[in-house]
PDB file of C-alpha atoms and ligand atoms in Angstrom:
ATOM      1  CA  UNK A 877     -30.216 -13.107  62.061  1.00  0.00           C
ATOM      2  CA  UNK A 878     -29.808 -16.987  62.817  1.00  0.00           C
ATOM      3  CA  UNK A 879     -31.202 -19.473  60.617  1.00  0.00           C
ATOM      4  CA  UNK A 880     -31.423 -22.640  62.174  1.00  0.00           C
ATOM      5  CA  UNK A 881     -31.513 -25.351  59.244  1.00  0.00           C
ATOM      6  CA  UNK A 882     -33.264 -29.135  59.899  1.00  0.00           C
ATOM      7  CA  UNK A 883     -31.861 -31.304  56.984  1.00  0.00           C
ATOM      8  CA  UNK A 884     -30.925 -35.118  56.149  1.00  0.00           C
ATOM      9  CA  UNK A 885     -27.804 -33.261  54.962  1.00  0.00           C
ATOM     10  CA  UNK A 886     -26.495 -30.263  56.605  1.00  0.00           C
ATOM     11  CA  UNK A 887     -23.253 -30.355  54.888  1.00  0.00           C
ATOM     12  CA  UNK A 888     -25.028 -28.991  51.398  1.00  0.00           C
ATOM     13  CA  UNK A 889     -26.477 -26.370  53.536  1.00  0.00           C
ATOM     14  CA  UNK A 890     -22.544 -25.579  54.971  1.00  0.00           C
ATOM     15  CA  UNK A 891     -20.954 -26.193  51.805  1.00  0.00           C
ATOM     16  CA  UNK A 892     -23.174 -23.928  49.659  1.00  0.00           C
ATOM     17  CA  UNK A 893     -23.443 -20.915  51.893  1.00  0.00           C
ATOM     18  CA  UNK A 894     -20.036 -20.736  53.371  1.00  0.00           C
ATOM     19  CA  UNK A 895     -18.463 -18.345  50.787  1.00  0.00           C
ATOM     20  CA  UNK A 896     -18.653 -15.239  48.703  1.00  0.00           C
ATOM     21  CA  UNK A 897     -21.111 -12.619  50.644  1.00  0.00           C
ATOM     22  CA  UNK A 898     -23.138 -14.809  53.045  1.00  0.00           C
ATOM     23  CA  UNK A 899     -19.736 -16.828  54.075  1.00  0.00           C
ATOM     24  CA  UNK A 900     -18.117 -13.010  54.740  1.00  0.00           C
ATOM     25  CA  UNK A 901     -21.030 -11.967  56.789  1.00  0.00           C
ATOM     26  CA  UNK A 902     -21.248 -15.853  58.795  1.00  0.00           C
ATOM     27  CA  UNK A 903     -17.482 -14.882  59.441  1.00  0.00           C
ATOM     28  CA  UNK A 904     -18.439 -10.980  60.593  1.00  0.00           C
ATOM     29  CA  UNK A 905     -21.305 -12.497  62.980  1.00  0.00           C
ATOM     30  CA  UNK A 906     -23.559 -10.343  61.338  1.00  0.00           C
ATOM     31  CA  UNK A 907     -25.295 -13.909  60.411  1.00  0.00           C
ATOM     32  CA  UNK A 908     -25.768 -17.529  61.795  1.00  0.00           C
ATOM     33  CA  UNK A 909     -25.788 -20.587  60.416  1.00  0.00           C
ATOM     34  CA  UNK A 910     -26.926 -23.480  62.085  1.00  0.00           C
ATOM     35  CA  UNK A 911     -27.573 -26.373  60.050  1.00  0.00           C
ATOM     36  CA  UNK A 912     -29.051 -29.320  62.462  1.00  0.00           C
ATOM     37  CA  UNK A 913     -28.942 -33.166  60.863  1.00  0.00           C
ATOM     38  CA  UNK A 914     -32.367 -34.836  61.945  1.00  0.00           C
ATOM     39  CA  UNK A 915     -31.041 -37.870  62.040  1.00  0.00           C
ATOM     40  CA  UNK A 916     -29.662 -37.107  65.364  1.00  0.00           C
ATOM     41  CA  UNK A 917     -32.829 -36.757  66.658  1.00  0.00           C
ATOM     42  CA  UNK A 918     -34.076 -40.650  65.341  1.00  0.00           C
ATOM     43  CA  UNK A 919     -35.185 -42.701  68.635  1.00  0.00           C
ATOM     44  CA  UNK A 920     -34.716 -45.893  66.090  1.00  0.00           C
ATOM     45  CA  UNK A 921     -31.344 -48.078  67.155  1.00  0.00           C
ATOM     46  CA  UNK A 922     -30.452 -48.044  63.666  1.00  0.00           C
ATOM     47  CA  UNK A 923     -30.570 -44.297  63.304  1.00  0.00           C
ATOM     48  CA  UNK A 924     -33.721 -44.208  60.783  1.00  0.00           C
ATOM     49  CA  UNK A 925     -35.931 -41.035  60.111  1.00  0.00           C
ATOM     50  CA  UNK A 926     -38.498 -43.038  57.522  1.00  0.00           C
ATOM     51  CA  UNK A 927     -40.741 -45.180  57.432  1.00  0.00           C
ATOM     52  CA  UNK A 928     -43.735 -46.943  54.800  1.00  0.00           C
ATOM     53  CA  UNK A 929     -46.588 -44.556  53.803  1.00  0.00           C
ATOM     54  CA  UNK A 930     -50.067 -45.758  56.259  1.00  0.00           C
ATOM     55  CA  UNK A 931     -52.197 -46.485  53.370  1.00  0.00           C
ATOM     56  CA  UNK A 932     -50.112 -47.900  51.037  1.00  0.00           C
ATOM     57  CA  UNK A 933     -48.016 -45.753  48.044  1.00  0.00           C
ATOM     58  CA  UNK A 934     -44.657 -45.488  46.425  1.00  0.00           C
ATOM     59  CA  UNK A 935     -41.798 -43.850  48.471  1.00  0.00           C
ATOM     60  CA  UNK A 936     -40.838 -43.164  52.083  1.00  0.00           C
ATOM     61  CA  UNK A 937     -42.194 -40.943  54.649  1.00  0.00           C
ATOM     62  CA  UNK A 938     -40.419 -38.868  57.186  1.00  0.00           C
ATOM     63  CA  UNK A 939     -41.106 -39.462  60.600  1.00  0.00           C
ATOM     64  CA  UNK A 940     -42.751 -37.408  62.828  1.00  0.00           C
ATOM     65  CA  UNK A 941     -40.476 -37.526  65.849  1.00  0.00           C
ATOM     66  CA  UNK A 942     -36.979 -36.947  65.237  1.00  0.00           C
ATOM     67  CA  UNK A 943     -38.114 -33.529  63.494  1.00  0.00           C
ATOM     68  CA  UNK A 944     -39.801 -32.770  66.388  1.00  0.00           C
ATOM     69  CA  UNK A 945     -37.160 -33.133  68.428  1.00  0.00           C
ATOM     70  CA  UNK A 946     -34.872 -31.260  66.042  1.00  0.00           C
ATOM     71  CA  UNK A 947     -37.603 -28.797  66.135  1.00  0.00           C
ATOM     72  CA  UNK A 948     -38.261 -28.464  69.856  1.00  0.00           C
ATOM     73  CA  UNK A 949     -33.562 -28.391  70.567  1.00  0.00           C
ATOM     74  CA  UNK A 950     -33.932 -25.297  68.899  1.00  0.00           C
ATOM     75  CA  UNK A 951     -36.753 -23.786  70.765  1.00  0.00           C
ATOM     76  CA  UNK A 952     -35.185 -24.661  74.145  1.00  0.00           C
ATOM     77  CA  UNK A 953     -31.954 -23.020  72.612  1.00  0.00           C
ATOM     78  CA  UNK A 954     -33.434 -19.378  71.624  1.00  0.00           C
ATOM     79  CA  UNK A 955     -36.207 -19.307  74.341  1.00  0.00           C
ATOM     80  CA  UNK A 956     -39.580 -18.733  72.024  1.00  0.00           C
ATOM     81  CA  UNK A 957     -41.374 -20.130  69.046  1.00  0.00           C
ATOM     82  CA  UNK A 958     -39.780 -18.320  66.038  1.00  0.00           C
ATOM     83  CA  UNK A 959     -41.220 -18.693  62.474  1.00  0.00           C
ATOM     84  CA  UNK A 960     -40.915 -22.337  60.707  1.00  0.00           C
ATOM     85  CA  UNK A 961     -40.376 -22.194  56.886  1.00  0.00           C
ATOM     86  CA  UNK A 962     -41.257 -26.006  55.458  1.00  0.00           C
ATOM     87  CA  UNK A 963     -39.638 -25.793  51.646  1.00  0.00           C
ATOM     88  CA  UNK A 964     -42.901 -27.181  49.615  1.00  0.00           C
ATOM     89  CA  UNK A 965     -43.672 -26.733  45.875  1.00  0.00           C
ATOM     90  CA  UNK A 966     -47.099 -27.549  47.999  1.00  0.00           C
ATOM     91  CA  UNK A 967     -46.601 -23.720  49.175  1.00  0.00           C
ATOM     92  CA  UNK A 968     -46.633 -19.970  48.548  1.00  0.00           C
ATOM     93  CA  UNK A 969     -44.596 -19.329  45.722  1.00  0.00           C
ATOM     94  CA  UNK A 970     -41.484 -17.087  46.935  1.00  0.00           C
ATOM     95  CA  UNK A 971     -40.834 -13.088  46.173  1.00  0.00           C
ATOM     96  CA  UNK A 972     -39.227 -10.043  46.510  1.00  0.00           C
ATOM     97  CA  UNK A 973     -41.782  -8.729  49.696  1.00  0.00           C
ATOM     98  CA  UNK A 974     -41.522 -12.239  51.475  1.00  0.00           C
ATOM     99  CA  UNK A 975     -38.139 -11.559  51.491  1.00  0.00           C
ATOM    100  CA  UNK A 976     -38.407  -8.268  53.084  1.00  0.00           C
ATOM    101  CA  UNK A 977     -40.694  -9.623  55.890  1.00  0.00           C
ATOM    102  CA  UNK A 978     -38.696 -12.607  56.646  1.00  0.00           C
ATOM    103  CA  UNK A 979     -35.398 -10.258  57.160  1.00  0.00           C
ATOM    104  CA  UNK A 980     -37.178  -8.566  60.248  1.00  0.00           C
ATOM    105  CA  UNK A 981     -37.117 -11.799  62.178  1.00  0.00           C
ATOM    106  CA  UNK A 982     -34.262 -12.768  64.596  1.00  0.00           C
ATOM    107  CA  UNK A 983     -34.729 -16.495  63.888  1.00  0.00           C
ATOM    108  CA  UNK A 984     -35.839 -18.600  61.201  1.00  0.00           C
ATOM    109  CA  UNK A 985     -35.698 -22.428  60.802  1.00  0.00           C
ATOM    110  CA  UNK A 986     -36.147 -23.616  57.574  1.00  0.00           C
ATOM    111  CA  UNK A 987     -37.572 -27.527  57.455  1.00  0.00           C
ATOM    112  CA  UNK A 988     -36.169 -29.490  54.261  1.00  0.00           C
ATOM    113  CA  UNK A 989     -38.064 -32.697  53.404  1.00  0.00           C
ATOM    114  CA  UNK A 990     -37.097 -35.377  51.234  1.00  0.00           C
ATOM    115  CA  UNK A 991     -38.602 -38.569  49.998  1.00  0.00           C
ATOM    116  CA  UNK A 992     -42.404 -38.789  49.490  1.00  0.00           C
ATOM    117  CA  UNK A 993     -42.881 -35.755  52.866  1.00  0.00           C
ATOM    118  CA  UNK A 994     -42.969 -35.733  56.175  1.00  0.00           C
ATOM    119  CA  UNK A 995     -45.423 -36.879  58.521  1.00  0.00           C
ATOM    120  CA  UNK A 996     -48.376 -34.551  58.336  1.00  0.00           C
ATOM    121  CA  UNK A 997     -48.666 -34.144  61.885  1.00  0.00           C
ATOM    122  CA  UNK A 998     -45.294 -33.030  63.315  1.00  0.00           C
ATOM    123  CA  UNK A 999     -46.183 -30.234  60.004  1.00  0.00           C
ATOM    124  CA  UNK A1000     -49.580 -28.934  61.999  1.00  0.00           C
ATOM    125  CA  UNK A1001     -47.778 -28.732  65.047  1.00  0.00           C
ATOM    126  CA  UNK A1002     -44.572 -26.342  63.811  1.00  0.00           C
ATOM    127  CA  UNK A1003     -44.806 -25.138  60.477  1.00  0.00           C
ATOM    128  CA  UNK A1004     -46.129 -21.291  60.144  1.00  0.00           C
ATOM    129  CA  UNK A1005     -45.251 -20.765  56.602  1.00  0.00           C
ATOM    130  CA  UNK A1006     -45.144 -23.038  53.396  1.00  0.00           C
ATOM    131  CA  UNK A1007     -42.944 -21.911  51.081  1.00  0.00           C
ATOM    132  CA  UNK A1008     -42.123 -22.670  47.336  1.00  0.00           C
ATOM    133  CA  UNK A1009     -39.249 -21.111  44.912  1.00  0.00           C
ATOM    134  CA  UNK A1010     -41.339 -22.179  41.987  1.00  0.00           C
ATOM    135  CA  UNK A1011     -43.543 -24.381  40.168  1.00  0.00           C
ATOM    136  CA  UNK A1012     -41.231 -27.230  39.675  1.00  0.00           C
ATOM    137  CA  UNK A1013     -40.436 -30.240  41.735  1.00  0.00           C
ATOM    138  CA  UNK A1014     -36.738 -30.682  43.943  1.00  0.00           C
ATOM    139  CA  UNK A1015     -35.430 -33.886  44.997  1.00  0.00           C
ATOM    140  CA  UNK A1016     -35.188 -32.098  48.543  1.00  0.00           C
ATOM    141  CA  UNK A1017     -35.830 -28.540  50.464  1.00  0.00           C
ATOM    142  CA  UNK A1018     -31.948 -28.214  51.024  1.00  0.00           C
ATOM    143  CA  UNK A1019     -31.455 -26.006  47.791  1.00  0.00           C
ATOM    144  CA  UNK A1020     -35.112 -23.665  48.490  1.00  0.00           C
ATOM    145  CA  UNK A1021     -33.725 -23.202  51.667  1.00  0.00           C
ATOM    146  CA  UNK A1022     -30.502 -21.883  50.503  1.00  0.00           C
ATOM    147  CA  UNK A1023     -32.290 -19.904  47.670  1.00  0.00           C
ATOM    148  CA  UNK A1024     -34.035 -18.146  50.269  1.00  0.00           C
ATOM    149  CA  UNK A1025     -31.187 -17.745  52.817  1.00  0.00           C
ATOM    150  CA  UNK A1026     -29.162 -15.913  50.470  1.00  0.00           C
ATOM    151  CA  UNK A1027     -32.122 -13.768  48.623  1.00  0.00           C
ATOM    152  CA  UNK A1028     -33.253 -13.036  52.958  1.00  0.00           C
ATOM    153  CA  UNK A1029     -29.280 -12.275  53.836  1.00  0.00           C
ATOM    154  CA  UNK A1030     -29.293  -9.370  51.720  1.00  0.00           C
ATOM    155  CA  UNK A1031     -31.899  -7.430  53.299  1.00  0.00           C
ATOM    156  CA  UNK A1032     -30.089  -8.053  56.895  1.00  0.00           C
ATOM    157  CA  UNK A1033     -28.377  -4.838  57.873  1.00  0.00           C
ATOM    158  CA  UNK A1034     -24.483  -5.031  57.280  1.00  0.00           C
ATOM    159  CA  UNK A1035     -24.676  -7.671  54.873  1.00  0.00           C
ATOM    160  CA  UNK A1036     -23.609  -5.993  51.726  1.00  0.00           C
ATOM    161  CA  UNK A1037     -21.256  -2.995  51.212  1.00  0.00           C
ATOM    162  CA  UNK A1038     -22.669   0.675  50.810  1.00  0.00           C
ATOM    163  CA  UNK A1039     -21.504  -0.106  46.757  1.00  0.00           C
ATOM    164  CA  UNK A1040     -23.345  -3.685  46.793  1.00  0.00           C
ATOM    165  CA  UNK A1041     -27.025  -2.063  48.338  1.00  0.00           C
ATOM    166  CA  UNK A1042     -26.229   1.136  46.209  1.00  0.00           C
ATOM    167  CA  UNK A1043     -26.048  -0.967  42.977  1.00  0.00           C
ATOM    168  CA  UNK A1044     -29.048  -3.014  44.607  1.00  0.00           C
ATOM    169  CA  UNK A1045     -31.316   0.327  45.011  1.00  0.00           C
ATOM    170  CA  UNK A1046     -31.793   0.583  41.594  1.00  0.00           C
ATOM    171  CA  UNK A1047     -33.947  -2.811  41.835  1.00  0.00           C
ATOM    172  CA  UNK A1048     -35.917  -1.720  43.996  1.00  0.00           C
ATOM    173  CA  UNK A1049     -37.790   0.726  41.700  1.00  0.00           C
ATOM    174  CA  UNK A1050     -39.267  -2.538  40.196  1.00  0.00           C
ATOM    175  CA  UNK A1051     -37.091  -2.088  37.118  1.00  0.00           C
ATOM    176  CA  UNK A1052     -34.421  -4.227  36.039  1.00  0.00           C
ATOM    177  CA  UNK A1053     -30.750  -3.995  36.168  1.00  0.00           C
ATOM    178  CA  UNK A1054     -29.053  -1.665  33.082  1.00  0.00           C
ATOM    179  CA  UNK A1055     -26.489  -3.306  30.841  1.00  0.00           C
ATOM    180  CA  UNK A1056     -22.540  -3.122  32.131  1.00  0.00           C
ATOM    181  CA  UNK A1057     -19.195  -2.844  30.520  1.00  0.00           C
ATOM    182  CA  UNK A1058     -15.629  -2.643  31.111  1.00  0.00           C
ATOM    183  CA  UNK A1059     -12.519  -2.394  29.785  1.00  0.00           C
ATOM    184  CA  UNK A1060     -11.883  -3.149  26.581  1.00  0.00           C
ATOM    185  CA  UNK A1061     -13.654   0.243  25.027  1.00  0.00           C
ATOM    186  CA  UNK A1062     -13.946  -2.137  22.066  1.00  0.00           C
ATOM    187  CA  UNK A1063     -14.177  -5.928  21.703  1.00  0.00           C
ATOM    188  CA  UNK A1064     -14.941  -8.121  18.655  1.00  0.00           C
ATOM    189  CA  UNK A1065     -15.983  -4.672  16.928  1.00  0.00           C
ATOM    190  CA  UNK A1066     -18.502  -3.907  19.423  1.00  0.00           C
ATOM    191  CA  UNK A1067     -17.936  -0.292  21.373  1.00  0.00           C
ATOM    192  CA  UNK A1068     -18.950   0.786  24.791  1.00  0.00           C
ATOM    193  CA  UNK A1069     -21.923   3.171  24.642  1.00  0.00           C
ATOM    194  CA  UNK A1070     -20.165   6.591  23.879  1.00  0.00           C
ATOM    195  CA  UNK A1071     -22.233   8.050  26.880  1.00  0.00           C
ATOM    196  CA  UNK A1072     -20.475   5.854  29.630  1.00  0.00           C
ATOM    197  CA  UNK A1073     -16.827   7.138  28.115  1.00  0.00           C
ATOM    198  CA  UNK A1074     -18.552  10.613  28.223  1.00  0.00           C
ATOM    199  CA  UNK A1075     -17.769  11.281  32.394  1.00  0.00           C
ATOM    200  CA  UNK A1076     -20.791  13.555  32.148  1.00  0.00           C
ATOM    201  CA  UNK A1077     -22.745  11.960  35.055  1.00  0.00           C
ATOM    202  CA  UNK A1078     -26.233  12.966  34.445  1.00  0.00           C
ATOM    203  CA  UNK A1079     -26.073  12.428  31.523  1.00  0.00           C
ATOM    204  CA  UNK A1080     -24.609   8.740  32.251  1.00  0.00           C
ATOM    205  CA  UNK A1081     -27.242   8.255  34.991  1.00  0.00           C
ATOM    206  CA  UNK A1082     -30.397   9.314  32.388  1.00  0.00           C
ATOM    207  CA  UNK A1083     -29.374   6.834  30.285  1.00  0.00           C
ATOM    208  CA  UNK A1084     -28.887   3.917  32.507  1.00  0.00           C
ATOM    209  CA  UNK A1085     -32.937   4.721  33.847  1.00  0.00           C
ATOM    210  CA  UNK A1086     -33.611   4.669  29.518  1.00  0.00           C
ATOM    211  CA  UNK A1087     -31.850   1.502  29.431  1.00  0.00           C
ATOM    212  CA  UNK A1088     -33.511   0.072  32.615  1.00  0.00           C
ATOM    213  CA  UNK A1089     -36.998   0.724  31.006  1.00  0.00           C
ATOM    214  CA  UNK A1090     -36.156  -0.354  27.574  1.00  0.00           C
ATOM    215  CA  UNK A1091     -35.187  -4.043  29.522  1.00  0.00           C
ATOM    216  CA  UNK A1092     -38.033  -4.001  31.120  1.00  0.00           C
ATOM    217  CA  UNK A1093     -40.285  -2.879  28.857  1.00  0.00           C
ATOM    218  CA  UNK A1094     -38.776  -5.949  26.378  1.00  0.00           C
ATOM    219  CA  UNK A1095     -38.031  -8.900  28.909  1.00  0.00           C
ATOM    220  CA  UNK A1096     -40.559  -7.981  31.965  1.00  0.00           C
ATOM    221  CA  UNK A1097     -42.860  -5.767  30.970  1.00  0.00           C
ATOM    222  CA  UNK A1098     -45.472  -7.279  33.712  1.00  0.00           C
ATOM    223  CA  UNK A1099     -43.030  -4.988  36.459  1.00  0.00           C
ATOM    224  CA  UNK A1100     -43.798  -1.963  35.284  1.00  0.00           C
ATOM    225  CA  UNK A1101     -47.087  -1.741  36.935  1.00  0.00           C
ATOM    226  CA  UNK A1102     -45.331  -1.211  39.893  1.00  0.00           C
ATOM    227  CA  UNK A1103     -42.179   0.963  38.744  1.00  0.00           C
ATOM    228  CA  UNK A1104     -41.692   3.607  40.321  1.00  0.00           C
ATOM    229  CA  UNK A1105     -40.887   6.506  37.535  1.00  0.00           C
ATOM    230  CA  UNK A1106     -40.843  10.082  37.083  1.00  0.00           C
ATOM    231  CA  UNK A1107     -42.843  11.980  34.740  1.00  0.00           C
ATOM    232  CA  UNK A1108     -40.031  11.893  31.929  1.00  0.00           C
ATOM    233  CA  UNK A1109     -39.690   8.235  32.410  1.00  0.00           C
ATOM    234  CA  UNK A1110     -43.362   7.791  31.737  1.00  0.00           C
ATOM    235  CA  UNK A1111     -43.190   9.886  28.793  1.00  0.00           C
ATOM    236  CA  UNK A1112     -40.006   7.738  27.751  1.00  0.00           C
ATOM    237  CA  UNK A1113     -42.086   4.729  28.145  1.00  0.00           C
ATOM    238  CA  UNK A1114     -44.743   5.583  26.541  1.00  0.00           C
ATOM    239  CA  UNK A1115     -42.947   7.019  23.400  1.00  0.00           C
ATOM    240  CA  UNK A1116     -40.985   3.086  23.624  1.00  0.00           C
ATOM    241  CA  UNK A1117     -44.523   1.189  23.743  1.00  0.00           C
ATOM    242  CA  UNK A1118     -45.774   3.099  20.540  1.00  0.00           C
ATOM    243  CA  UNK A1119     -42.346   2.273  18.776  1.00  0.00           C
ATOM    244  CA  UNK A1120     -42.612  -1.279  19.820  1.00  0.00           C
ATOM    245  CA  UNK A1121     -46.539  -1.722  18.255  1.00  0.00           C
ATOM    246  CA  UNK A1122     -45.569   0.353  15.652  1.00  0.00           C
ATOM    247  CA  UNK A1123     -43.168  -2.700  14.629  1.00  0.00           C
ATOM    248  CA  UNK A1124     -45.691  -5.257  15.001  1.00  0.00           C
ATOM    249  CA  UNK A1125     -48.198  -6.197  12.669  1.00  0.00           C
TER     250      UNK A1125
HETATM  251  N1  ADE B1402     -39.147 -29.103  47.463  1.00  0.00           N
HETATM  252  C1  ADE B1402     -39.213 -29.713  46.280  1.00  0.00           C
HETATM  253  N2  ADE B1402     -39.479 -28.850  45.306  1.00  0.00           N
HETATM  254  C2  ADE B1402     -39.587 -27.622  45.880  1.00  0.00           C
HETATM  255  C3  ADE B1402     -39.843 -26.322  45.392  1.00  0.00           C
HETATM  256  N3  ADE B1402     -40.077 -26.082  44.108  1.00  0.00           N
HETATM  257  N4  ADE B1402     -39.875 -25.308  46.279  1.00  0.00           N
HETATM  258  C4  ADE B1402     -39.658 -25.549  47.582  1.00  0.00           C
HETATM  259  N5  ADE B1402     -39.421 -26.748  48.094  1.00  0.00           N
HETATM  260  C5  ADE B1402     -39.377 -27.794  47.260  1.00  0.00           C
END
């Protein structure tokens, strides 16, 4: 995978994604990182990418051209038209299957505004997908872009370890994560769950699932529409809803 990132600042985009699993996997060459400044692309003699709204309004707009340029270096550089990701809170709010889709592509340039936009029309002519990573406003698309490079990463073969996708798996079943421990056994009075001291590994495993559903159940119970569960588990679940409105009044 190569993301190719058009920024006013492509030393956040460095600087934030040059360490801990997506820096290891830059260094393996299992991922690329090419973070282009559009400013490099400005035809003005002093270097400028903005200009006044047409119309009137606060703020400045980003031109047209230099992202065009920008735009069109990488295009002559990797030989076809890949996908264009402009960060928006304008756009499609971001998830866990966008992230699966995006993974299967062998380039992606993500377009980071700032200021009041860019110029509408250099957007019709490259941008396939507008993209959000929630309803509130950024200064910039420099951090959505990075959201979404490292959520993307993940899902690119050889990024994480057989443990790291192992422990990820159990997300996958639309349930969330079970609660960890380690060593102390006991700390400020509190003790480990006997079960995970127990080495009996089904037993261990049955009650992380409990655990998983209880979480859910409590803190998202909108995902377990689409858990994936055995029979038991349902049964589990079920008996855990009827204690819950039990306790309500
Ligand atoms: N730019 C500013 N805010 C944003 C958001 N919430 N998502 C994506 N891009 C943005």
């Amino acid at each position: 995978m190569h993301y190719h990132v058009l920024t006013l600042f492509p030393e956040m985009i460095t600087g934030g994604l040059g360490t801990s699993i997506i820096g290891r996997a830059m260094e393996q060459g299992i991922i690329e990182l090419t973070a282009t400044n559009i400013r490099d692309y400005s035809t003005n003699k002093h270097m400028k990418v903005d200009d006044y709204p047409y119309g009137g309004g606060a703020g400045m707009v980003m031109q047209a051209e230099p992202v065009y340029g920008a735009y069109c270096d990488v295009v002559k550089k990797i030989g076809y038209k890949p996908r264009v990701i402009y960060l928006t809170p304008q756009g499609k709010v971001f998830n866990q299957s966008m992230v699966e889709e995006l993974a299967k592509e062998k380039d992606l340039v993500f377009l980071c505004g700032h200021y009041e936009g860019i110029d509408e029309r250099v957007l019709e002519e490259i941008v396939t997908d507008y993209v959000s990573i929630g309803d509130y406003v950024l200064t910039g698309g420099e951090l959505p872009s990075m959201v979404m490079i490292d959520a993307i990463s993940r899902f690119v073969p050889g990024v994480l370890s057989n443990e790291e996708s192992a422990q990820f798996e159990s997300f996958q079943d639309n349930l969330l994560e079970y609660p960890q421990y380690s060593r102390p056994a006991e700390w400020m009075g509190k003790r480990v769950p006997e079960v995970l001291l127990s080495g009996h590994h089904a037993n261990i495993e049955k009650w992380r699932r409990e655990q998983s559903i209880q979480r859910t159940l409590e803190r998202r119970p909108e995902l377990l529409e689409n858990a994936v569960l055995s029979k038991k588990e349902k049964n589990y679940l079920e008996k855990l809803k009827k204690e819950k409105y039990s306790h309500e009044c």
